[in-house]
CSV table of C-alpha atoms and ligand atoms in Angstrom, one decimal:
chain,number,residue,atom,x,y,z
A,12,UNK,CA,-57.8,42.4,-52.4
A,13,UNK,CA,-57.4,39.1,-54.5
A,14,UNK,CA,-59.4,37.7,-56.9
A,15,UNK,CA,-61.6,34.4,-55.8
A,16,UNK,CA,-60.0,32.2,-58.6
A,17,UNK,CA,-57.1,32.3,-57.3
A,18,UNK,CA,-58.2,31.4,-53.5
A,19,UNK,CA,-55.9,28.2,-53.5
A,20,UNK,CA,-55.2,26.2,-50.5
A,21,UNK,CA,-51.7,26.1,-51.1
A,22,UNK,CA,-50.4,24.2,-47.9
A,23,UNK,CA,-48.4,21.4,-48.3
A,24,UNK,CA,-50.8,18.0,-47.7
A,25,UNK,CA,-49.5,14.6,-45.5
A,26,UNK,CA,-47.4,12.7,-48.6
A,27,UNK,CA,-45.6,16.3,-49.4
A,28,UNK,CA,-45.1,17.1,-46.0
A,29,UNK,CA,-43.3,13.4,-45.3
A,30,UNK,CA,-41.6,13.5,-48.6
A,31,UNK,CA,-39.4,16.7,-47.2
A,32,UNK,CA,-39.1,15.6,-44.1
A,33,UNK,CA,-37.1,12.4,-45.7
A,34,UNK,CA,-35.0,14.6,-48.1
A,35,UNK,CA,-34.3,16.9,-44.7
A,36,UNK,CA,-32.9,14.3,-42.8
A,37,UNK,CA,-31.0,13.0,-45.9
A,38,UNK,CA,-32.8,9.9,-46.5
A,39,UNK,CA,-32.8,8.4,-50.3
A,40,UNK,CA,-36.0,8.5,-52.6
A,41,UNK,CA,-36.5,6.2,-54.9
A,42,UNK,CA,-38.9,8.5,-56.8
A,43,UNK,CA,-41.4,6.7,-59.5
A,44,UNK,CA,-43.6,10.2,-60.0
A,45,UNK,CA,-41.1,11.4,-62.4
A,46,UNK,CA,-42.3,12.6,-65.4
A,47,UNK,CA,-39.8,15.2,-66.4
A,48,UNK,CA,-38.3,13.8,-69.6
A,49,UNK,CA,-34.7,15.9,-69.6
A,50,UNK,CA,-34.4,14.2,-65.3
A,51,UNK,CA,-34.5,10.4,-66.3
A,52,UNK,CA,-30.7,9.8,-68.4
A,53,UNK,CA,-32.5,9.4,-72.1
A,54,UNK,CA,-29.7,10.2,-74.7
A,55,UNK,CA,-30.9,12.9,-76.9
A,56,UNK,CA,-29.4,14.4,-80.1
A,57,UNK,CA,-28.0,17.2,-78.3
A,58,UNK,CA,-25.9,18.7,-81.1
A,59,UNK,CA,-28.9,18.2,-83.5
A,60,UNK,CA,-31.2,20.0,-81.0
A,61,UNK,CA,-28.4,23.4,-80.6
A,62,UNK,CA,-28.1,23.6,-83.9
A,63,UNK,CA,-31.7,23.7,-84.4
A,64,UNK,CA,-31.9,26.5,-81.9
A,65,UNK,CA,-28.8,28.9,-83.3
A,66,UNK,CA,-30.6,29.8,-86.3
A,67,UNK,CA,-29.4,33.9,-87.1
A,68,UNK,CA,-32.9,34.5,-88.6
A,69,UNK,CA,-34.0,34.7,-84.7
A,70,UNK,CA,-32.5,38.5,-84.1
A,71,UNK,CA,-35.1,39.6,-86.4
A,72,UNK,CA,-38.6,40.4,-84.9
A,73,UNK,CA,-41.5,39.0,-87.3
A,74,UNK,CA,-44.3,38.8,-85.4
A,75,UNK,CA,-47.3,36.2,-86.6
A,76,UNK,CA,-50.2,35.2,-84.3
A,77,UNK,CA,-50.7,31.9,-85.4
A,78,UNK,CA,-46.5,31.2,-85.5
A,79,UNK,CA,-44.4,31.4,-88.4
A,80,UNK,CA,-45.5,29.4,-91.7
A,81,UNK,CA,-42.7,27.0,-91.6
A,82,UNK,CA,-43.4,25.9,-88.0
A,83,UNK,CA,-46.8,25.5,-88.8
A,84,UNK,CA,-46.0,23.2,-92.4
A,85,UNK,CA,-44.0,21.3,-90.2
A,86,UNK,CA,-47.0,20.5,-87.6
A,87,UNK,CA,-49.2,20.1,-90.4
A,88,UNK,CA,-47.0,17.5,-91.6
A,89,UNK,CA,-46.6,15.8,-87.6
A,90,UNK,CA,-50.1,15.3,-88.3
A,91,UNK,CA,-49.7,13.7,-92.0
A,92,UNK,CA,-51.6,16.7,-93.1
A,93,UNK,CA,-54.9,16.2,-91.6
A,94,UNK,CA,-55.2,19.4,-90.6
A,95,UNK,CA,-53.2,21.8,-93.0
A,96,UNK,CA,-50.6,24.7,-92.0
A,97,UNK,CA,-53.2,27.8,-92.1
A,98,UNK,CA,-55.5,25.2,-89.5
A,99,UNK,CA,-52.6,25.3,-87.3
A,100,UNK,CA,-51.9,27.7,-84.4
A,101,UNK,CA,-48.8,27.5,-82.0
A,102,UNK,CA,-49.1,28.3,-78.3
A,103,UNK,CA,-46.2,28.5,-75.5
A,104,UNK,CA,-47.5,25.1,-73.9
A,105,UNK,CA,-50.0,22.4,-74.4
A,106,UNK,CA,-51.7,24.5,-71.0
A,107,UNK,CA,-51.4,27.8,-73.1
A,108,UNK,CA,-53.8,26.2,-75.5
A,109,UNK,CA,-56.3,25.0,-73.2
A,110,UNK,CA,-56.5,28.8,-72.1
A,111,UNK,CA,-56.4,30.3,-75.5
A,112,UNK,CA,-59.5,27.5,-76.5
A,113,UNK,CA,-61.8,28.0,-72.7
A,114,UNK,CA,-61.0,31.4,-73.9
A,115,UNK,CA,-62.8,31.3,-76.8
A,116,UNK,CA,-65.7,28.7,-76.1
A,117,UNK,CA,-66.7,29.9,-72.5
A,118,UNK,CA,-68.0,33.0,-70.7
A,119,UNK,CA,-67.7,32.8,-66.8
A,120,UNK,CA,-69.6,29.7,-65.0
A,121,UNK,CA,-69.9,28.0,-68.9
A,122,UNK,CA,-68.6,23.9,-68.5
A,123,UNK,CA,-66.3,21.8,-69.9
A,124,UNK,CA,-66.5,17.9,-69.8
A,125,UNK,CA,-63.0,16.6,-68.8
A,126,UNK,CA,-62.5,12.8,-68.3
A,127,UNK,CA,-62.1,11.0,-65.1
A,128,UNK,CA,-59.6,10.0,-63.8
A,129,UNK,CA,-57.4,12.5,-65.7
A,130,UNK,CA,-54.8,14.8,-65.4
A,131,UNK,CA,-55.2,17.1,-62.3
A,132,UNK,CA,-54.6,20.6,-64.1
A,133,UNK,CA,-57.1,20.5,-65.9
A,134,UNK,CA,-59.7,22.1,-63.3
A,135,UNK,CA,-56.5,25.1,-62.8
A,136,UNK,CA,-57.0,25.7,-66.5
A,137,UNK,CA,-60.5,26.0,-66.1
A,138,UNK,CA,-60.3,27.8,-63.0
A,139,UNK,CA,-58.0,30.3,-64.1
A,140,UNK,CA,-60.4,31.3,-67.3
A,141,UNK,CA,-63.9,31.4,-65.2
A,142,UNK,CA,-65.1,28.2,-66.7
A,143,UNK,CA,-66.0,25.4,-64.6
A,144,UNK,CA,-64.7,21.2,-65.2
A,145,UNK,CA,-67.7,18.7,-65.6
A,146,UNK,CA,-66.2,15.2,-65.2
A,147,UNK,CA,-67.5,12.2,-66.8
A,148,UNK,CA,-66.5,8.8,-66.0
A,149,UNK,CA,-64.1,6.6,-67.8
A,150,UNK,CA,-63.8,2.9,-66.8
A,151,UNK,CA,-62.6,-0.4,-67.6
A,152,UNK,CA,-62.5,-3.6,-67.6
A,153,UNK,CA,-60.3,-6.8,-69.4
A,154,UNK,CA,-59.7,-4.7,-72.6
A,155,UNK,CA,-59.2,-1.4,-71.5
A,156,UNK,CA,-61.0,1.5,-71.0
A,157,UNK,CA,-64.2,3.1,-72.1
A,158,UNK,CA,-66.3,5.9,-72.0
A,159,UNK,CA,-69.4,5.8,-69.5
A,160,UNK,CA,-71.7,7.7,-72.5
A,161,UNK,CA,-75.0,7.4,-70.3
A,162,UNK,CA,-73.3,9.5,-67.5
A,163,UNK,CA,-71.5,11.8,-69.9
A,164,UNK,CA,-74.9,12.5,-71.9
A,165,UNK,CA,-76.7,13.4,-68.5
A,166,UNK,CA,-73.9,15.8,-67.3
A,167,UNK,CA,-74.7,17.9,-70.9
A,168,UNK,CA,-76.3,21.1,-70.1
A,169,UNK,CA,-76.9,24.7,-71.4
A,170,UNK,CA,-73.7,25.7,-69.8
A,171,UNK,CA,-71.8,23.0,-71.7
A,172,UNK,CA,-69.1,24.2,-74.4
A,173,UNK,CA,-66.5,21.5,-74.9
A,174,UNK,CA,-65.8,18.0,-74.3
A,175,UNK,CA,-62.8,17.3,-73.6
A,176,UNK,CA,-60.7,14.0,-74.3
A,177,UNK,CA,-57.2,13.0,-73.8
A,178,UNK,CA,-55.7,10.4,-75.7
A,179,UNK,CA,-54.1,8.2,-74.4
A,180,UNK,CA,-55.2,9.2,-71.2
A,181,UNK,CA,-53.1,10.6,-68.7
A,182,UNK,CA,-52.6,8.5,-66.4
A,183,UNK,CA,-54.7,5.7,-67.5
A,184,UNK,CA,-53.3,5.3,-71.0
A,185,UNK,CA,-56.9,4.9,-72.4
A,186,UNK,CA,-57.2,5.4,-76.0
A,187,UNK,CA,-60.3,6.4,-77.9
A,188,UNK,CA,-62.0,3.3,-79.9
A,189,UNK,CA,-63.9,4.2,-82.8
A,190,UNK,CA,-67.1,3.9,-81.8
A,191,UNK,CA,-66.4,5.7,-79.3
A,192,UNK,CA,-64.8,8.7,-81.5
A,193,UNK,CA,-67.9,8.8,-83.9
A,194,UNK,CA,-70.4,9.0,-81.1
A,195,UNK,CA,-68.4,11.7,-79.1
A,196,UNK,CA,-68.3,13.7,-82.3
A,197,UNK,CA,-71.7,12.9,-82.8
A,198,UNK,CA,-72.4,14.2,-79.4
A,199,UNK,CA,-70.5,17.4,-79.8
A,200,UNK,CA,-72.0,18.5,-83.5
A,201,UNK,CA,-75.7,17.5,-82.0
A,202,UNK,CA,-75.4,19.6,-78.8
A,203,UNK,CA,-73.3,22.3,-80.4
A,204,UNK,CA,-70.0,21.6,-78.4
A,205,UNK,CA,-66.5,21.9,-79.3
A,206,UNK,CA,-64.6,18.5,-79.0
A,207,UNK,CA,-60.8,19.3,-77.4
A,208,UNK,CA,-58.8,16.1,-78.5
A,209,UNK,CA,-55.3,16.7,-75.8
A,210,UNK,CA,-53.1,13.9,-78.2
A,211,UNK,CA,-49.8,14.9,-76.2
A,212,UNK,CA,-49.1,11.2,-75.7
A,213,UNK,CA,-50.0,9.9,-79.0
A,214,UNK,CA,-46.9,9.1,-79.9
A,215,UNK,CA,-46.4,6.4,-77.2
A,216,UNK,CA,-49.0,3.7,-77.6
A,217,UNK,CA,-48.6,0.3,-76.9
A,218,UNK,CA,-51.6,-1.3,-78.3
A,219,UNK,CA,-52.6,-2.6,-81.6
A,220,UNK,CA,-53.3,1.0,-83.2
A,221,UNK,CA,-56.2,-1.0,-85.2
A,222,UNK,CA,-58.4,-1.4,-82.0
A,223,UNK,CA,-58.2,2.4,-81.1
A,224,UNK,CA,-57.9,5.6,-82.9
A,225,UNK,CA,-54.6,7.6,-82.9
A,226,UNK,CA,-56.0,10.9,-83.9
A,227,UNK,CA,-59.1,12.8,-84.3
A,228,UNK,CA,-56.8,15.8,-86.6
A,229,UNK,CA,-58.8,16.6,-89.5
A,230,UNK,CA,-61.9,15.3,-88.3
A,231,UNK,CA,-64.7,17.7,-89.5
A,232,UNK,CA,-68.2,16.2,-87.9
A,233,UNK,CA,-67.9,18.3,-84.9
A,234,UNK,CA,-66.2,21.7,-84.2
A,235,UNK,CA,-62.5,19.5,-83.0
A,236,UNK,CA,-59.1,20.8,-81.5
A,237,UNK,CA,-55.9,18.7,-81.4
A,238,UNK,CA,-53.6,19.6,-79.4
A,239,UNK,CA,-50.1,18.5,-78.9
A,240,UNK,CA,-46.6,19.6,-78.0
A,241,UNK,CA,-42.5,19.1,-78.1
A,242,UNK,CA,-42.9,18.2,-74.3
A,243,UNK,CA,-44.0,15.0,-75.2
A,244,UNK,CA,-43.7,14.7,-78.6
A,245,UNK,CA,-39.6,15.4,-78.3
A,246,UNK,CA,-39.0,15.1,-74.9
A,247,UNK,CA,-38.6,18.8,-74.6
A,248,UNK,CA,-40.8,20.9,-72.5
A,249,UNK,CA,-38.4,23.3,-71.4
A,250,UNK,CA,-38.4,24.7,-74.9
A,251,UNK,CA,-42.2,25.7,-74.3
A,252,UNK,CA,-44.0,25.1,-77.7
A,253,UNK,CA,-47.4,23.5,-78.7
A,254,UNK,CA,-50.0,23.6,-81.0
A,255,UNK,CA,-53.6,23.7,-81.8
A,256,UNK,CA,-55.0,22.2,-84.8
A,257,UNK,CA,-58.4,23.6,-85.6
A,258,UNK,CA,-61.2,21.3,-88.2
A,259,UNK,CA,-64.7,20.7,-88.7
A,260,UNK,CA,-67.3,22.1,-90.6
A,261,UNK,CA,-66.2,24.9,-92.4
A,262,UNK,CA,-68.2,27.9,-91.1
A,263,UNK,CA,-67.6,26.9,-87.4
A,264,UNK,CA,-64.0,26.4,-88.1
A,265,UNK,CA,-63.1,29.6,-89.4
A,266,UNK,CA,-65.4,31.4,-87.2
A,267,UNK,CA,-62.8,29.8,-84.5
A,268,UNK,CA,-59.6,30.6,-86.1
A,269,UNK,CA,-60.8,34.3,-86.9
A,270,UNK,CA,-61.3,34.7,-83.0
A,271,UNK,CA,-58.7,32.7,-82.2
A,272,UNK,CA,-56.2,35.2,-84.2
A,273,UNK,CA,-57.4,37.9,-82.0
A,274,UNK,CA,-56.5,36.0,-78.6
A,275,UNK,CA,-52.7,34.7,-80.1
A,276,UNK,CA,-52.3,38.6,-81.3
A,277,UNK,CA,-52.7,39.7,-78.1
A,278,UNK,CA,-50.1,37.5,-76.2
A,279,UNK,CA,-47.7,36.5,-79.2
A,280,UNK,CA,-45.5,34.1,-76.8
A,281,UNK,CA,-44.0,31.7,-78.2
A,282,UNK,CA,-40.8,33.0,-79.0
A,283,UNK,CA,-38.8,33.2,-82.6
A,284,UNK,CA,-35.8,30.7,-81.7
A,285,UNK,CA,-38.3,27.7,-81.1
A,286,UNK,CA,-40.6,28.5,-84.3
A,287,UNK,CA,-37.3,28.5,-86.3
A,288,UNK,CA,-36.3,25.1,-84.7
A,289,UNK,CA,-39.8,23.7,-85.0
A,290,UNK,CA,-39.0,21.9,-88.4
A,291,UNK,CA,-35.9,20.4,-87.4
A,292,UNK,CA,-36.7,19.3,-84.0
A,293,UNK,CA,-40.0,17.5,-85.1
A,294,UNK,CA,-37.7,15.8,-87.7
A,295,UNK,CA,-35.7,14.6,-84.8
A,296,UNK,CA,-39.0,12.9,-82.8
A,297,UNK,CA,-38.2,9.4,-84.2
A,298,UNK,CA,-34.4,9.1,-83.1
A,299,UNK,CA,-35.6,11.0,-79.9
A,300,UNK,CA,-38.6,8.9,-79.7
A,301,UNK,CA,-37.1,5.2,-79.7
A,302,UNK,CA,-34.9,5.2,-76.6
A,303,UNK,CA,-38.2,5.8,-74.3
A,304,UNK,CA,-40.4,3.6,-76.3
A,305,UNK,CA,-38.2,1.0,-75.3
A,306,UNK,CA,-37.7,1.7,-72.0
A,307,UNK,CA,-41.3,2.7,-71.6
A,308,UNK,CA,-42.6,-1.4,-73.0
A,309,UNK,CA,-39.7,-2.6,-70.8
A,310,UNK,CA,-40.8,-0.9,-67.4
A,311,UNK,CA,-44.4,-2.1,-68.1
A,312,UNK,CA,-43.3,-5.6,-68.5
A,313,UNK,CA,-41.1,-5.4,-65.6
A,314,UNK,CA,-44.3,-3.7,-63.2
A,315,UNK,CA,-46.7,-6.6,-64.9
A,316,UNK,CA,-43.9,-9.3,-64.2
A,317,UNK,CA,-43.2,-8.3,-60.5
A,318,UNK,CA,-46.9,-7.8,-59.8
A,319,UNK,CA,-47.9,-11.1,-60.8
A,320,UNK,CA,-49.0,-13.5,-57.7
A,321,UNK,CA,-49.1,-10.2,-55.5
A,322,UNK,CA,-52.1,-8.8,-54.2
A,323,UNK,CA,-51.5,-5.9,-56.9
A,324,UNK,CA,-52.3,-5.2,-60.6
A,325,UNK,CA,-51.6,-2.8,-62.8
A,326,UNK,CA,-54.4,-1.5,-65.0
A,327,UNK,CA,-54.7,-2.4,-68.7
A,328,UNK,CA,-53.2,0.6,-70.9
A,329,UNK,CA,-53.0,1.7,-74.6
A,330,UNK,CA,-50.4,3.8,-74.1
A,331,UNK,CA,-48.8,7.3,-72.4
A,332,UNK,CA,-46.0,7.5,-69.7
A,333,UNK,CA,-47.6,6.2,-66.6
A,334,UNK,CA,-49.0,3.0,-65.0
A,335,UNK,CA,-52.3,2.6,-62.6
A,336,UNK,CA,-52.3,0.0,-60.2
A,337,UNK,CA,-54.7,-1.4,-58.2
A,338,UNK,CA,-53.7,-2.5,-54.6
A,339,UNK,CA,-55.6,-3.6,-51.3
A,340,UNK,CA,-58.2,-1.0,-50.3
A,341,UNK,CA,-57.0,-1.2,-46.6
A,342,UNK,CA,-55.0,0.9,-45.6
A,343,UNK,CA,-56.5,3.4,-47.9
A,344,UNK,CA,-54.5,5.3,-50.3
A,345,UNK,CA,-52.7,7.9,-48.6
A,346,UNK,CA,-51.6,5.4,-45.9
A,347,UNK,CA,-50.2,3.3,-48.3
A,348,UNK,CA,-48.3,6.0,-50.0
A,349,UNK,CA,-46.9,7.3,-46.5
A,350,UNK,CA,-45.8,3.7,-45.7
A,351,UNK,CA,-43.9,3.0,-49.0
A,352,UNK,CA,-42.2,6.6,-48.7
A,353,UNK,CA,-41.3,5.6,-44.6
A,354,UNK,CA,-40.5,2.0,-45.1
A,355,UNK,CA,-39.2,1.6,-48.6
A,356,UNK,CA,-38.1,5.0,-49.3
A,357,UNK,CA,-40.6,5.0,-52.4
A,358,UNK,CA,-42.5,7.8,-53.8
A,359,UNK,CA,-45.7,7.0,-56.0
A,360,UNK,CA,-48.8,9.0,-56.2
A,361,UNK,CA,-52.3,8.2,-54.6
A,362,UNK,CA,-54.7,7.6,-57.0
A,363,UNK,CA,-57.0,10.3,-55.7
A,364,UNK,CA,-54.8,13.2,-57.2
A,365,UNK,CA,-56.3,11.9,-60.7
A,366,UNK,CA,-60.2,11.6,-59.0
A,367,UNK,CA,-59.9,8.2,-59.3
A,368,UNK,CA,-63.5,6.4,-57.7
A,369,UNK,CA,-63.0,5.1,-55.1
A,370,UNK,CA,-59.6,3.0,-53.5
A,371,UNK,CA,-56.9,1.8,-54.1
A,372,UNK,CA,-54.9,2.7,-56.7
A,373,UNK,CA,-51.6,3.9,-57.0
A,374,UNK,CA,-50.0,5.8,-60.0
A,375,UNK,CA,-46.3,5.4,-61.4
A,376,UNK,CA,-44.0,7.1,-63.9
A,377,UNK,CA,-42.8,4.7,-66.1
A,378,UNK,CA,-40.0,6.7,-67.4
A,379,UNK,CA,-37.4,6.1,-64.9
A,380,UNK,CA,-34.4,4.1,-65.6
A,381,UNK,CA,-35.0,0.4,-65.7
A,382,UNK,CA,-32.9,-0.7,-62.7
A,383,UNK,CA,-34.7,1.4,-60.4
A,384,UNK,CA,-38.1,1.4,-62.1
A,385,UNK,CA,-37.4,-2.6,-61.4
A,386,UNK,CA,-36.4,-2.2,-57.5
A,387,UNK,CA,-39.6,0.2,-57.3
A,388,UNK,CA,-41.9,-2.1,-58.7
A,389,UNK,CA,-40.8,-5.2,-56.5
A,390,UNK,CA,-41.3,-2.8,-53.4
A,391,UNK,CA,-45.1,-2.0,-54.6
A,392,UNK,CA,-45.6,-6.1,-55.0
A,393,UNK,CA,-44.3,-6.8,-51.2
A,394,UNK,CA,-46.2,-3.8,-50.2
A,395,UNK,CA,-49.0,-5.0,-51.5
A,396,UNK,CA,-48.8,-8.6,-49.5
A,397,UNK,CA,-47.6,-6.7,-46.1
A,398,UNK,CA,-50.1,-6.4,-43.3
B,137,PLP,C1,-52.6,15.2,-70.6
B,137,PLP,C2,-51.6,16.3,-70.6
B,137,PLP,N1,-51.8,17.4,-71.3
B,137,PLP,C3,-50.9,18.4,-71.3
B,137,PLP,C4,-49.8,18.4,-70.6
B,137,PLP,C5,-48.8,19.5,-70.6
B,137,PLP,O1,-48.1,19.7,-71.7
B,137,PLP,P1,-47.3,21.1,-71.9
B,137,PLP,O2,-46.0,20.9,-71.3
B,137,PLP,O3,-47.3,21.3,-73.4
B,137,PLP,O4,-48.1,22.2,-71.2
B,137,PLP,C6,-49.5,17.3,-69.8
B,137,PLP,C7,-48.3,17.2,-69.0
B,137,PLP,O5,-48.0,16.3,-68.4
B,137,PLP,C8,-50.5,16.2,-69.8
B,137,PLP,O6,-50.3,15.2,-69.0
């Protein structure tokens, strides 16, 4: 009766399994996987933010498949108008534009490159449009992260349609450098693939923005899609808006958009309160913005503080909303996550739900509240040293 893309294993594995058994028997969590922005006590310019949303204009119906113009001059400007207004399209979710883009690019069993380790939906989002994930390594060493190009070439195919980046990297808070970025694109425009540039987190990087490149919007050597979102961007994901922004050479870009207009016509979902907010609630993303930056450069130098003379380290970052670390291989990853749930009462994630290679490494939100982002971090350093 069912379809074999959606044939999901969906029972609960060993660290979800534990996790409720603790909350059933009423035992504390100290959880450092949160990465819900409106769950972690950031103060927010909540009258700002309702005003923005009671806008009268938003009884009337005017649909527009690429989102109203205003909305769109205001992304254009997010982006310091590298990519201008009629470029941009707006989509219900950053996920929503991955589907709308596979959409376009791939018939069934056509590939997409994703980066690894990365963010685990990505192979859903592929799933879910008939198109199948390629990964290509990413690794690092003392600087940060890099691309492993002679393993990415190789996995390039006649099935291959888009390359995917995300910058910084979730979870590893890799950032493009610009070699890097002008031999991807040179990659893309040689083997005729579409570069898909997921920026959700650029506007939380830590590094010298000098070394690494903040944006690939406007860049035209290769067919290229930035995407981005108010989830991130203002800490609001349950307002569910996003964006594509479409350049590169002229005939392949408008082809795009032409087709792309087709696809947003036919769903039209992102809804006339949030397109009339857009403007207002990107002008907000500085005052929104601040509070987390903080916190998020505090937490790191907290994890990096309580780490140090431990048998753990944290992975170097550029930027984004989580931490890697690296901790003894034995007992593996999963055992090490069930012990710091049983004996500390701390949830982190294994680093095999990102593909890492090989163990161990752990991954933590750094967006929880200092105090207990602190405690957390001091139980991953004498977890690290226990037997
Ligand atoms: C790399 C990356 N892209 C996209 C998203 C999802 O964003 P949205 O809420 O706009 O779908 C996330 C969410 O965590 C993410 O980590």
């Amino acid at each position: 009766m069912f379809s074999r893309r959606t044939a999901w294993s969906v029972a609960p594995n060993r660290i979800a399994s534990a996790l409720e058994a603790r909350r059933r028997a009423g035992r504390p969590v100290l959880d450092l996987t949160e990465t819900n922005p409106t769950k972690v006590g950031l103060p927010m310019p909540e009258a700002e933010i309702r005003a923005a949303l009671a806008d009268a204009r938003a009884l009337r119906y005017e649909p527009t498949p690429f989102g109203h113009a205003a909305a769109r001059a205001a992304v254009s400007a997010y982006h310091g108008s590298a990519v201008p207004p009629e470029h941009v399209l707006l989509t219900a979710s950053t996920s929503e534009a991955y589907a709308l883009l596979f959409k376009l690019l791939g018939d069934p069993g056509d590939r997409i490159l994703v980066p690894v380790p990365s963010y685990p939906l990505f192979e859903y989002l592929a799933g879910l449009e008939d198109v199948e994930t390629m990964p290509y390594p990413c690794a690092w060493e003392d600087d940060g992260w890099f691309v492993d190009f002679a393993t990415l070439e190789e996995q390039v195919d006649d099935r291959t349609r888009a390359l995917l980046v995300v910058s910084p990297n979730n979870p590893t808070g890799a950032m493009l450098r610009p070699d890097e970025t002008d031999r991807l694109l040179a990659l893309c425009r040689d083997r005729a693939l579409a570069l898909i540039a997921d920026e959700v987190f650029a506007d939380y990087v830590f590094r010298d923005a000098s070394t690494r490149v903040r944006s690939l919007a406007g860049r035209d050597q290769a067919l290229v899609f930035v995407l981005g979102g108010l989830s991130k961007t203002c800490l609001l994901p349950q307002l569910k808006v996003a964006w594509i922004g479409a350049s590169g050479p002229a005939a392949l870009r408008d082809e795009a958009l032409t087709r792309l207009e087709v696809v947003a016509d036919t769903y039209l979902s992102v809804n006339t309160p949030v397109q009339l907010a857009l403007p207002r609630l990107l002008a907000l993303r500085d005052a929104i913005r601040a509070p987390l930056m903080a916190r998020l450069v505090a937490n790191r130098a907290r994890l990096e503080r309580a780490l140090t003379g431990s048998a753990a380290t944290a992975l170097p970052t550029d930027g984004g909303w989580s931490a890697v670390v690296r901790v003894p291989r034995e007992p593996g990853e999963e055992e090490r996550v069930l012990r710091l749930l049983t004996r500390h009462g701390l949830r982190v994630h294994p680093g095999f739900f990102f593909d890492f290679p090989g163990e161990a490494f752990l991954v933590v939100s750094l967006l929880g509240p200092e105090d207990e982002f602190a405690r957390g971090a001091a139980m991953l350093a004498a977890d690290a040293d226990a037997p």
